Amino acid sequence: MREIIRFAWGISSLGDFVVAMSDKGLVALEFSSQRAAMEDALRSRFPDAELEHDQTALAGVLDAAAGLIDDPAIGSDLPLDLRGTPYEVRVWQMLRDISAGETTNYGALAARLGTRDAREVTVAIASNPLAIVVPCHRVIKKDGSISGYRWGVQRKRVLLAREQRAHGLGAEPRSEAR
């Protein structure tokens, strides 16, 4: 029997997004206004699954995701089905340990993994399919500047600013070496 991945589209303050769920949990939360291209990407990512568009069944997930986008500091209790290499999943779990309103840098994450080379960490972060739920937006450059973000640097700036306001920390993200 083929696995079923259900997906649905939502609209948020930061643009259109898609959520996708397996029977175990959330497998994707991505920003995109290119619906056909995103659906093709989901088919490529889950070639052995049957994809079903199901707005009704995922209405609660869409509401939770839109709320998280508006206030990323609230966190998420959605069940997750993290799918990646063991290394990617380890990096993504580390990202989930970064508290809202805090940031870290690529080198600090690499050091926690026992290396000085942040390139593999950067690749794992760029592969994150769960925007905000796995808060890769909380990773910045060592000098404190904001670097790339899979869904656009402007979205990253907005998410960090929203977390800062929610925690009364001012305009600049507080960096915590990890």
Coordinates of N, CA and C in Angstrom, one line a residue:
M1 N 0.8 -1.2 0.0 CA 0.0 0.0 0.0 C 0.9 1.2 0.0
R2 N 0.6 2.2 -0.9 CA 1.4 3.4 -1.0 C 1.1 4.3 0.2
E3 N 2.1 5.0 0.6 CA 2.0 6.0 1.6 C 1.1 7.2 1.0
I4 N 0.3 7.8 1.9 CA -0.4 9.0 1.4 C 0.1 10.2 2.1
I5 N 0.5 11.2 1.3 CA 0.9 12.5 1.8 C -0.2 13.5 1.4
R6 N -0.8 14.1 2.4 CA -1.9 15.1 2.1 C -1.2 16.5 2.2
F7 N -1.7 17.4 1.3 CA -1.2 18.7 1.3 C -2.3 19.7 1.1
A8 N -2.0 20.9 1.5 CA -3.0 22.0 1.4 C -2.3 23.3 1.3
W9 N -3.0 24.3 0.8 CA -2.4 25.7 0.6 C -3.0 26.6 1.6
G10 N -2.2 27.5 2.1 CA -2.6 28.6 3.0 C -2.1 29.9 2.6
I11 N -2.7 30.9 3.1 CA -2.3 32.3 2.9 C -1.9 32.9 4.2
S12 N -0.7 33.6 4.3 CA -0.3 34.1 5.5 C 0.2 35.6 5.3
S13 N 0.6 36.2 6.4 CA 1.1 37.6 6.3 C 2.4 37.6 5.6
L14 N 3.1 36.5 5.4 CA 4.4 36.4 4.6 C 4.2 35.7 3.3
G15 N 3.0 35.6 2.8 CA 2.7 35.0 1.5 C 2.1 33.6 1.6
D16 N 1.9 33.1 0.4 CA 1.3 31.7 0.3 C 2.2 30.7 0.8
F17 N 1.7 29.6 1.4 CA 2.5 28.5 1.9 C 1.7 27.2 1.6
V18 N 2.5 26.1 1.7 CA 2.0 24.8 1.6 C 2.4 24.0 2.8
V19 N 1.4 23.2 3.3 CA 1.7 22.2 4.3 C 1.5 20.8 3.7
A20 N 2.3 19.9 4.2 CA 2.1 18.5 3.8 C 2.3 17.6 5.0
M21 N 1.4 16.6 5.1 CA 1.4 15.7 6.3 C 1.4 14.3 5.9
S22 N 2.2 13.5 6.6 CA 2.1 12.0 6.4 C 1.2 11.6 7.6
D23 N 1.1 10.3 7.7 CA 0.3 9.7 8.9 C 1.0 10.0 10.2
K24 N 2.3 10.2 10.1 CA 3.2 10.5 11.3 C 3.2 11.9 11.7
G25 N 3.2 12.8 10.7 CA 3.3 14.2 11.1 C 3.6 15.1 9.9
L26 N 3.9 16.4 10.2 CA 4.3 17.4 9.2 C 5.6 17.0 8.5
V27 N 5.5 17.0 7.1 CA 6.7 16.7 6.3 C 7.2 17.9 5.6
A28 N 6.3 18.9 5.4 CA 6.6 20.1 4.7 C 5.8 21.3 5.2
L29 N 6.4 22.4 5.3 CA 5.8 23.8 5.5 C 6.8 24.7 4.8
E30 N 6.3 25.1 3.6 CA 7.2 25.9 2.7 C 6.4 27.1 2.1
F31 N 7.1 28.2 2.0 CA 6.5 29.3 1.3 C 6.7 29.2 -0.2
S32 N 5.6 29.4 -0.9 CA 5.7 29.4 -2.4 C 4.4 30.0 -2.9
S33 N 4.5 30.8 -4.0 CA 3.3 31.2 -4.7 C 3.2 30.5 -6.0
Q34 N 4.2 29.6 -6.3 CA 4.2 28.8 -7.5 C 3.6 27.4 -7.2
R35 N 2.3 27.3 -7.2 CA 1.6 26.1 -6.7 C 2.0 24.9 -7.6
A36 N 1.9 25.0 -8.9 CA 2.2 23.8 -9.7 C 3.7 23.4 -9.5
A37 N 4.6 24.3 -9.4 CA 6.0 24.0 -9.2 C 6.2 23.3 -7.8
M38 N 5.6 23.8 -6.8 CA 5.7 23.3 -5.5 C 5.1 21.9 -5.4
E39 N 4.0 21.7 -6.0 CA 3.3 20.4 -6.1 C 4.2 19.4 -6.8
D40 N 4.9 19.8 -7.9 CA 5.9 19.0 -8.6 C 7.0 18.6 -7.7
A41 N 7.5 19.6 -6.9 CA 8.6 19.4 -6.0 C 8.2 18.4 -4.9
L42 N 7.0 18.4 -4.4 CA 6.5 17.4 -3.4 C 6.5 16.0 -4.1
R43 N 6.0 15.9 -5.3 CA 6.0 14.7 -6.0 C 7.4 14.1 -6.1
S44 N 8.3 15.0 -6.4 CA 9.7 14.5 -6.6 C 10.3 14.1 -5.2
R45 N 9.9 14.8 -4.2 CA 10.5 14.5 -2.9 C 9.9 13.2 -2.3
F46 N 8.7 12.9 -2.7 CA 8.0 11.7 -2.2 C 7.5 10.9 -3.3
P47 N 8.5 10.3 -4.1 CA 8.1 9.6 -5.4 C 7.3 8.4 -5.1
D48 N 7.4 7.7 -4.0 CA 6.7 6.5 -3.7 C 5.3 6.8 -3.0
A49 N 5.0 8.0 -2.8 CA 3.8 8.3 -2.1 C 2.7 8.8 -3.0
E50 N 1.5 8.7 -2.6 CA 0.3 9.2 -3.3 C 0.0 10.6 -2.7
L51 N 0.1 11.6 -3.5 CA -0.2 13.0 -3.0 C -1.6 13.3 -3.2
E52 N -2.2 13.8 -2.1 CA -3.6 14.2 -2.1 C -3.8 15.6 -1.6
H53 N -4.4 16.4 -2.5 CA -4.8 17.8 -2.1 C -6.0 17.7 -1.2
D54 N -5.9 18.2 0.1 CA -7.0 18.0 1.0 C -7.1 19.2 2.0
Q55 N -7.7 20.3 1.5 CA -7.9 21.5 2.3 C -8.6 21.3 3.5
T56 N -9.7 20.5 3.4 CA -10.6 20.3 4.6 C -9.9 19.6 5.7
A57 N -9.2 18.4 5.4 CA -8.6 17.6 6.5 C -7.4 18.4 7.1
L58 N -6.8 19.3 6.4 CA -5.7 20.0 6.9 C -6.0 21.4 7.4
A59 N -7.2 21.7 7.5 CA -7.6 23.1 7.9 C -7.0 23.5 9.3
G60 N -7.0 22.6 10.2 CA -6.4 22.9 11.5 C -4.9 23.1 11.4
V61 N -4.2 22.3 10.6 CA -2.8 22.5 10.4 C -2.5 23.8 9.7
L62 N -3.3 24.2 8.7 CA -3.1 25.5 8.1 C -3.3 26.6 9.1
D63 N -4.3 26.5 9.9 CA -4.5 27.6 11.0 C -3.3 27.7 11.9
A64 N -2.8 26.5 12.3 CA -1.7 26.5 13.2 C -0.4 27.1 12.5
A65 N -0.2 26.7 11.3 CA 0.9 27.2 10.5 C 0.8 28.7 10.3
A66 N -0.4 29.2 10.0 CA -0.5 30.7 9.8 C -0.3 31.4 11.1
G67 N -0.7 30.9 12.2 CA -0.5 31.5 13.5 C 1.0 31.5 13.9
L68 N 1.7 30.4 13.5 CA 3.1 30.4 13.8 C 3.9 31.4 12.9
I69 N 3.4 31.6 11.7 CA 4.1 32.5 10.8 C 3.9 33.9 11.4
D70 N 2.7 34.2 11.9 CA 2.4 35.5 12.5 C 3.2 35.8 13.8
D71 N 3.4 34.7 14.5 CA 4.0 34.8 15.8 C 4.9 33.6 16.0
P72 N 6.1 33.6 15.4 CA 7.0 32.4 15.5 C 7.5 32.1 16.9
A73 N 7.3 33.0 17.8 CA 7.7 32.7 19.2 C 6.8 31.8 19.9
I74 N 5.5 31.6 19.4 CA 4.6 30.7 20.1 C 5.0 29.2 20.0
G75 N 5.8 28.9 19.0 CA 6.3 27.5 18.9 C 5.1 26.6 18.3
S76 N 5.4 25.4 18.1 CA 4.5 24.5 17.4 C 4.4 23.2 18.2
D77 N 3.2 22.7 18.3 CA 3.1 21.3 18.9 C 2.6 20.3 17.8
L78 N 2.7 20.8 16.5 CA 2.3 19.9 15.5 C 3.2 18.6 15.5
P79 N 2.7 17.5 15.2 CA 3.6 16.3 15.1 C 4.5 16.4 13.9
L80 N 5.7 16.0 14.0 CA 6.7 16.1 12.9 C 7.1 14.8 12.4
D81 N 7.3 14.7 11.1 CA 7.9 13.5 10.5 C 9.1 14.0 9.7
L82 N 10.2 14.2 10.5 CA 11.4 14.7 9.9 C 12.1 13.7 9.0
R83 N 12.3 14.0 7.7 CA 12.8 13.1 6.8 C 14.0 13.8 6.1
G84 N 15.2 13.2 6.4 CA 16.4 13.6 5.8 C 17.5 12.6 6.2
T85 N 18.7 13.0 5.9 CA 19.8 12.1 6.3 C 19.9 12.2 7.8
P86 N 20.6 11.2 8.5 CA 20.7 11.3 9.9 C 21.4 12.6 10.3
Y87 N 22.4 13.1 9.5 CA 23.1 14.3 9.8 C 22.1 15.5 9.7
E88 N 21.3 15.6 8.7 CA 20.3 16.7 8.5 C 19.4 16.7 9.7
V89 N 18.8 15.5 10.1 CA 17.9 15.5 11.2 C 18.5 15.9 12.5
R90 N 19.8 15.6 12.7 CA 20.5 16.0 13.9 C 20.6 17.5 13.9
V91 N 21.0 18.1 12.7 CA 21.1 19.6 12.7 C 19.7 20.2 12.9
W92 N 18.7 19.7 12.3 CA 17.3 20.2 12.4 C 16.9 20.2 13.9
Q93 N 17.2 19.1 14.6 CA 16.9 19.0 16.0 C 17.6 20.1 16.8
M94 N 18.9 20.3 16.4 CA 19.6 21.4 17.1 C 18.9 22.7 16.9
L95 N 18.4 23.0 15.7 CA 17.7 24.2 15.4 C 16.5 24.4 16.3
R96 N 15.8 23.3 16.5 CA 14.6 23.3 17.3 C 14.9 23.6 18.8
D97 N 16.2 23.5 19.2 CA 16.6 23.8 20.6 C 16.9 25.3 20.7
I98 N 17.0 26.1 19.7 CA 17.2 27.5 19.8 C 15.9 28.2 20.2
S99 N 16.0 28.9 21.3 CA 14.8 29.5 21.8 C 14.4 30.7 20.9
A100 N 13.1 31.0 20.8 CA 12.6 32.2 20.1 C 13.3 33.4 20.7
G101 N 13.6 34.3 19.9 CA 14.3 35.6 20.3 C 15.8 35.4 20.4
E102 N 16.3 34.2 20.2 CA 17.8 34.0 20.2 C 18.2 33.6 18.8
T103 N 19.5 33.8 18.5 CA 20.1 33.4 17.3 C 21.4 32.7 17.6
T104 N 21.9 31.9 16.6 CA 23.2 31.3 16.7 C 23.8 31.5 15.3
N105 N 25.0 31.0 15.2 CA 25.6 31.1 13.9 C 26.1 29.8 13.4
Y106 N 26.4 29.7 12.1 CA 26.7 28.4 11.4 C 27.9 27.8 12.1
G107 N 29.0 28.6 12.4 CA 30.2 28.0 13.0 C 29.9 27.5 14.4
A108 N 29.0 28.1 15.2 CA 28.7 27.6 16.5 C 28.0 26.2 16.4
L109 N 27.1 26.1 15.4 CA 26.4 24.8 15.2 C 27.4 23.8 14.8
A110 N 28.4 24.1 13.9 CA 29.4 23.2 13.5 C 30.2 22.7 14.6
A111 N 30.6 23.7 15.5 CA 31.4 23.3 16.7 C 30.7 22.3 17.6
R112 N 29.4 22.5 17.8 CA 28.6 21.6 18.6 C 28.6 20.2 18.0
L113 N 28.8 20.1 16.7 CA 28.8 18.8 16.0 C 30.3 18.3 15.9
G114 N 31.2 19.0 16.4 CA 32.6 18.6 16.5 C 33.5 18.9 15.3
T115 N 33.1 19.9 14.5 CA 33.9 20.3 13.4 C 34.0 21.8 13.3
R116 N 35.0 22.3 12.6 CA 35.2 23.7 12.4 C 34.6 24.2 11.1
D117 N 34.3 23.2 10.3 CA 33.8 23.5 8.9 C 32.3 23.6 8.9
A118 N 31.8 24.8 8.7 CA 30.3 25.0 8.7 C 29.6 24.7 7.4
R119 N 30.3 24.3 6.4 CA 29.7 24.1 5.1 C 28.6 23.0 5.2
E120 N 28.9 21.9 5.8 CA 27.9 20.8 5.9 C 26.7 21.2 6.7
V121 N 26.9 22.0 7.8 CA 25.8 22.5 8.5 C 24.9 23.4 7.7
T122 N 25.6 24.3 6.9 CA 24.9 25.2 6.0 C 24.0 24.4 5.0
V123 N 24.6 23.4 4.4 CA 23.8 22.5 3.4 C 22.6 21.9 4.1
A124 N 22.8 21.4 5.3 CA 21.7 20.7 6.1 C 20.6 21.7 6.4
I125 N 21.0 22.9 6.8 CA 20.0 24.0 7.1 C 19.2 24.4 5.8
A126 N 20.0 24.5 4.7 CA 19.3 24.8 3.4 C 18.3 23.8 3.0
S127 N 18.5 22.5 3.5 CA 17.6 21.4 3.1 C 16.4 21.3 4.0
N128 N 16.3 22.2 5.0 CA 15.1 22.1 5.9 C 13.8 22.3 5.2
P129 N 12.9 21.4 5.2 CA 11.6 21.5 4.6 C 10.5 22.1 5.5
L130 N 10.8 22.5 6.7 CA 9.8 22.9 7.6 C 10.1 24.3 8.1
A131 N 9.7 25.3 7.3 CA 9.9 26.7 7.6 C 9.3 27.0 9.0
I132 N 10.0 27.7 9.8 CA 9.6 28.2 11.1 C 9.5 27.1 12.2
V133 N 8.9 25.9 11.8 CA 8.8 24.8 12.8 C 10.2 24.3 13.1
V134 N 11.0 24.2 12.1 CA 12.5 24.0 12.4 C 13.1 25.3 12.1
P135 N 13.4 26.1 13.1 CA 13.6 27.5 12.9 C 15.0 27.9 12.4
C136 N 15.2 27.5 11.2 CA 16.5 27.9 10.5 C 16.7 29.4 10.4
H137 N 15.6 30.1 10.5 CA 15.7 31.6 10.4 C 16.5 32.2 11.6
R138 N 16.7 31.4 12.6 CA 17.5 31.8 13.8 C 19.0 31.7 13.7
V139 N 19.4 31.2 12.5 CA 20.9 31.1 12.3 C 21.3 32.2 11.4
I140 N 22.3 33.0 11.9 CA 22.8 34.1 11.2 C 24.4 34.0 11.1
K141 N 25.0 34.9 10.4 CA 26.4 34.9 10.2 C 27.1 35.2 11.6
K142 N 28.4 34.9 11.6 CA 29.2 35.1 12.9 C 29.2 36.6 13.2
D143 N 29.2 37.4 12.2 CA 29.3 38.9 12.4 C 28.0 39.5 12.8
G144 N 26.9 38.7 12.9 CA 25.6 39.1 13.3 C 24.7 39.5 12.2
S145 N 25.3 39.5 11.0 CA 24.4 39.9 9.8 C 23.5 38.7 9.4
I146 N 22.5 39.1 8.7 CA 21.6 38.1 8.2 C 22.0 37.6 6.8
S147 N 22.1 36.3 6.8 CA 22.5 35.6 5.5 C 21.3 35.0 4.8
G148 N 21.6 34.2 3.8 CA 20.5 33.7 3.0 C 19.5 32.9 3.8
Y149 N 18.3 32.7 3.1 CA 17.2 32.0 3.7 C 16.5 31.4 2.5
R150 N 16.2 30.1 2.6 CA 15.6 29.4 1.5 C 14.3 30.1 1.0
W151 N 13.6 30.8 1.8 CA 12.3 31.4 1.5 C 12.4 32.9 1.4
G152 N 13.7 33.4 1.3 CA 13.9 34.9 1.1 C 14.4 35.6 2.4
V153 N 15.4 36.3 2.2 CA 16.1 37.1 3.3 C 15.1 38.0 4.0
Q154 N 14.2 38.6 3.2 CA 13.2 39.6 3.8 C 12.3 38.8 4.8
R155 N 11.9 37.6 4.4 CA 11.0 36.8 5.4 C 11.8 36.5 6.6
K156 N 13.1 36.2 6.5 CA 13.9 35.9 7.6 C 14.0 37.1 8.6
R157 N 14.2 38.3 8.0 CA 14.3 39.5 8.8 C 13.0 39.7 9.6
V158 N 11.9 39.5 8.9 CA 10.5 39.7 9.5 C 10.3 38.7 10.6
L159 N 10.7 37.5 10.4 CA 10.5 36.5 11.4 C 11.3 36.8 12.7
L160 N 12.6 37.2 12.5 CA 13.5 37.5 13.6 C 12.9 38.8 14.3
A161 N 12.4 39.8 13.6 CA 11.9 41.0 14.2 C 10.6 40.6 15.0
R162 N 9.8 39.8 14.5 CA 8.6 39.4 15.2 C 9.0 38.7 16.5
E163 N 10.0 37.8 16.5 CA 10.4 37.1 17.7 C 11.0 38.1 18.7
Q164 N 11.7 39.1 18.2 CA 12.3 40.1 19.1 C 11.2 40.9 19.8
R165 N 10.2 41.3 19.0 CA 9.1 42.1 19.6 C 8.4 41.3 20.7
A166 N 8.2 40.0 20.3 CA 7.4 39.1 21.3 C 8.1 38.9 22.6
H167 N 9.5 39.0 22.6 CA 10.3 38.9 23.8 C 10.8 40.2 24.3
G168 N 10.3 41.3 23.7 CA 10.7 42.6 24.2 C 12.2 42.8 24.2
L169 N 12.9 42.3 23.2 CA 14.3 42.3 23.1 C 14.9 43.4 22.3
G170 N 14.0 44.2 21.7 CA 14.5 45.3 20.8 C 14.6 44.8 19.4
A171 N 15.3 45.6 18.6 CA 15.3 45.3 17.1 C 16.4 44.3 16.7
E172 N 17.5 44.1 17.4 CA 18.5 43.2 17.0 C 18.4 41.9 17.7
P173 N 18.5 40.8 16.9 CA 18.4 39.5 17.5 C 19.5 39.3 18.5
R174 N 19.3 38.6 19.6 CA 20.3 38.3 20.6 C 20.9 37.0 20.2
S175 N 22.2 37.1 20.1 CA 23.0 35.9 19.7 C 23.5 35.2 20.9
E176 N 23.4 33.9 20.8 CA 23.9 33.1 21.9 C 24.8 32.0 21.3
A177 N 26.0 32.1 21.6 CA 27.0 31.1 21.1 C 26.6 29.7 21.7
R178 N 26.5 28.8 20.8 CA 26.0 27.5 21.2 C 27.1 26.4 20.9

